[in-house]
């Protein structure tokens, strides 16, 4: 994504405020590259990241974002539109392509970003941050009735008629 590619030399000393406004379709495309099952994104991802170069070849990233996605309820399997948000506060090493090959972990940074032609691409980072905000255990509502263990009906939509399946009769 073009809007997530930043030239390192363009980041002023006081930092660069990067506005995020990633269309849902672009975000889904980005997430599809991870090989994870692509979630249905319902809104643009919006927010901002403050980029600041620190020390030697390091980039500090602070900010946050919000996005709405459809999430499956663990109990009734219904897709539920859900607002996700995430705060970001990371320091990443800036590295030349292939530089991370030797595995010494002396750095205390959170990770690294590859600098290609003087530019960093933040879309991979954004994908990671998105998954960090993803609720891996999710119930659509506190009193979700779940599915009938006998016929599989969604009991939030009414009783299914099984005598012992839904616990109401
Ligand atoms: Zn549910
Ligand atoms: Zn039933």
GROMACS .gro file of C-alpha atoms and ligand atoms in nm:
model
  171
    1UNK     CA    1   0.000   0.000   0.000
    2UNK     CA    2   0.148   0.327  -0.116
    3UNK     CA    3   0.028   0.525   0.186
    4UNK     CA    4   0.221   0.296   0.420
    5UNK     CA    5   0.557   0.338   0.250
    6UNK     CA    6   0.770   0.603   0.416
    7UNK     CA    7   1.107   0.738   0.310
    8UNK     CA    8   1.327   0.730   0.620
    9UNK     CA    9   1.505   1.054   0.527
   10UNK     CA   10   1.168   1.231   0.513
   11UNK     CA   11   1.108   1.172   0.884
   12UNK     CA   12   1.198   1.501   1.055
   13UNK     CA   13   1.374   1.512   1.391
   14UNK     CA   14   1.052   1.600   1.570
   15UNK     CA   15   0.882   1.301   1.412
   16UNK     CA   16   0.632   1.234   1.139
   17UNK     CA   17   0.261   1.198   1.199
   18UNK     CA   18   0.128   0.934   0.963
   19UNK     CA   19  -0.249   0.939   0.922
   20UNK     CA   20  -0.398   0.596   0.870
   21UNK     CA   21  -0.700   0.555   0.648
   22UNK     CA   22  -0.679   0.211   0.493
   23UNK     CA   23  -0.984   0.104   0.292
   24UNK     CA   24  -1.142  -0.223   0.404
   25UNK     CA   25  -1.060  -0.391   0.072
   26UNK     CA   26  -0.692  -0.297   0.097
   27UNK     CA   27  -0.673  -0.423   0.454
   28UNK     CA   28  -0.829  -0.755   0.358
   29UNK     CA   29  -0.581  -0.788   0.073
   30UNK     CA   30  -0.297  -0.719   0.313
   31UNK     CA   31  -0.424  -0.975   0.564
   32UNK     CA   32  -0.475  -1.236   0.294
   33UNK     CA   33  -0.099  -1.227   0.230
   34UNK     CA   34  -0.040  -1.360   0.583
   35UNK     CA   35  -0.195  -1.691   0.492
   36UNK     CA   36  -0.440  -1.661   0.781
   37UNK     CA   37  -0.808  -1.692   0.706
   38UNK     CA   38  -0.903  -1.345   0.588
   39UNK     CA   39  -1.155  -1.176   0.815
   40UNK     CA   40  -1.439  -0.965   0.676
   41UNK     CA   41  -1.348  -0.601   0.736
   42UNK     CA   42  -1.647  -0.368   0.757
   43UNK     CA   43  -1.485  -0.025   0.790
   44UNK     CA   44  -1.169   0.153   0.686
   45UNK     CA   45  -0.887   0.121   0.937
   46UNK     CA   46  -0.831   0.468   1.079
   47UNK     CA   47  -0.589   0.616   1.326
   48UNK     CA   48  -0.244   0.763   1.328
   49UNK     CA   49   0.115   0.660   1.389
   50UNK     CA   50   0.389   0.891   1.507
   51UNK     CA   51   0.720   0.788   1.352
   52UNK     CA   52   1.046   0.907   1.498
   53UNK     CA   53   1.398   0.794   1.431
   54UNK     CA   54   1.588   0.725   1.751
   55UNK     CA   55   1.947   0.631   1.819
   56UNK     CA   56   2.127   0.442   1.550
   57UNK     CA   57   1.901   0.305   1.280
   58UNK     CA   58   1.595   0.272   1.494
   59UNK     CA   59   1.240   0.378   1.439
   60UNK     CA   60   1.001   0.447   1.722
   61UNK     CA   61   0.634   0.400   1.636
   62UNK     CA   62   0.358   0.525   1.863
   63UNK     CA   63  -0.011   0.560   1.799
   64UNK     CA   64  -0.321   0.359   1.756
   65UNK     CA   65  -0.596   0.259   1.521
   66UNK     CA   66  -0.953   0.136   1.509
   67UNK     CA   67  -1.139  -0.081   1.263
   68UNK     CA   68  -1.463  -0.278   1.251
   69UNK     CA   69  -1.459  -0.643   1.150
   70UNK     CA   70  -1.694  -0.939   1.152
   71UNK     CA   71  -1.598  -1.188   1.420
   72UNK     CA   72  -1.741  -1.534   1.472
   73UNK     CA   73  -1.895  -1.598   1.812
   74UNK     CA   74  -1.728  -1.896   1.982
   75UNK     CA   75  -2.061  -2.010   2.116
   76UNK     CA   76  -2.323  -1.958   1.844
   77UNK     CA   77  -2.090  -1.911   1.545
   78UNK     CA   78  -2.276  -1.597   1.436
   79UNK     CA   79  -2.072  -1.332   1.261
   80UNK     CA   80  -2.085  -1.021   1.475
   81UNK     CA   81  -1.971  -0.673   1.366
   82UNK     CA   82  -1.716  -0.575   1.628
   83UNK     CA   83  -1.504  -0.265   1.681
   84UNK     CA   84  -1.136  -0.347   1.728
   85UNK     CA   85  -0.873  -0.104   1.839
   86UNK     CA   86  -0.508  -0.120   1.921
   87UNK     CA   87  -0.240   0.095   2.076
   88UNK     CA   88   0.108   0.087   1.933
   89UNK     CA   89   0.432   0.166   2.111
   90UNK     CA   90   0.728  -0.008   1.953
   91UNK     CA   91   1.088   0.051   1.863
   92UNK     CA   92   1.206  -0.128   1.552
   93UNK     CA   93   1.554  -0.175   1.411
   94UNK     CA   94   1.599  -0.044   1.059
   95UNK     CA   95   1.791  -0.298   0.858
   96UNK     CA   96   1.926  -0.338   0.509
   97UNK     CA   97   1.762  -0.626   0.318
   98UNK     CA   98   1.900  -0.960   0.436
   99UNK     CA   99   2.081  -0.807   0.733
  100UNK     CA  100   1.880  -1.000   0.987
  101UNK     CA  101   2.027  -1.331   0.864
  102UNK     CA  102   2.274  -1.367   1.153
  103UNK     CA  103   2.063  -1.456   1.450
  104UNK     CA  104   2.233  -1.264   1.732
  105UNK     CA  105   1.966  -1.108   1.946
  106UNK     CA  106   2.160  -0.832   2.118
  107UNK     CA  107   1.906  -0.569   2.029
  108UNK     CA  108   1.636  -0.488   2.283
  109UNK     CA  109   1.400  -0.362   2.016
  110UNK     CA  110   1.064  -0.519   1.939
  111UNK     CA  111   1.161  -0.628   1.591
  112UNK     CA  112   1.299  -0.495   1.271
  113UNK     CA  113   1.193  -0.324   0.952
  114UNK     CA  114   1.368  -0.364   0.621
  115UNK     CA  115   1.482  -0.049   0.447
  116UNK     CA  116   1.457  -0.086   0.071
  117UNK     CA  117   1.576   0.207  -0.145
  118UNK     CA  118   1.570   0.427   0.163
  119UNK     CA  119   1.207   0.344   0.235
  120UNK     CA  120   1.024   0.132   0.489
  121UNK     CA  121   0.695  -0.039   0.423
  122UNK     CA  122   0.470  -0.039   0.728
  123UNK     CA  123   0.198  -0.262   0.584
  124UNK     CA  124   0.347  -0.580   0.735
  125UNK     CA  125   0.362  -0.412   1.074
  126UNK     CA  126   0.004  -0.300   1.036
  127UNK     CA  127  -0.101  -0.657   0.961
  128UNK     CA  128   0.074  -0.777   1.278
  129UNK     CA  129  -0.089  -0.504   1.483
  130UNK     CA  130  -0.426  -0.594   1.341
  131UNK     CA  131  -0.389  -0.956   1.455
  132UNK     CA  132  -0.276  -0.837   1.799
  133UNK     CA  133  -0.608  -0.655   1.832
  134UNK     CA  134  -0.801  -0.965   1.725
  135UNK     CA  135  -1.000  -1.128   2.008
  136UNK     CA  136  -0.921  -1.499   1.982
  137UNK     CA  137  -1.195  -1.577   2.231
  138UNK     CA  138  -1.510  -1.398   2.145
  139UNK     CA  139  -1.872  -1.420   2.262
  140UNK     CA  140  -2.125  -1.210   2.069
  141UNK     CA  141  -2.309  -1.109   2.389
  142UNK     CA  142  -2.270  -1.210   2.755
  143UNK     CA  143  -2.591  -1.413   2.754
  144UNK     CA  144  -2.538  -1.578   2.417
  145UNK     CA  145  -2.744  -1.898   2.429
  146UNK     CA  146  -2.519  -2.082   2.186
  147UNK     CA  147  -2.625  -2.372   1.967
  148UNK     CA  148  -2.847  -2.664   2.052
  149UNK     CA  149  -2.617  -2.957   2.118
  150UNK     CA  150  -2.864  -3.190   1.950
  151UNK     CA  151  -2.980  -3.014   1.630
  152UNK     CA  152  -2.734  -2.725   1.601
  153UNK     CA  153  -3.002  -2.455   1.593
  154UNK     CA  154  -2.900  -2.108   1.709
  155UNK     CA  155  -3.087  -2.077   2.038
  156UNK     CA  156  -3.057  -1.695   2.032
  157UNK     CA  157  -3.320  -1.711   1.759
  158UNK     CA  158  -3.567  -1.910   1.965
  159UNK     CA  159  -3.608  -2.260   2.099
  160UNK     CA  160  -3.554  -2.536   1.850
  161UNK     CA  161  -3.808  -2.787   1.981
  162UNK     CA  162  -3.562  -3.051   2.097
  163UNK     CA  163  -3.679  -3.186   2.431
  164UNK     CA  164  -3.343  -3.189   2.604
  165UNK     CA  165  -3.121  -2.999   2.367
  166UNK     CA  166  -3.176  -2.645   2.471
  167UNK     CA  167  -3.233  -2.681   2.844
  168UNK     CA  168  -3.549  -2.474   2.845
  169UNK     CA  169  -3.813  -2.744   2.859
  170LIG    ZN1  170  -2.311  -1.592   2.017
  171LIG    ZN1  171  -3.234  -2.859   1.911
   0.00000   0.00000   0.00000
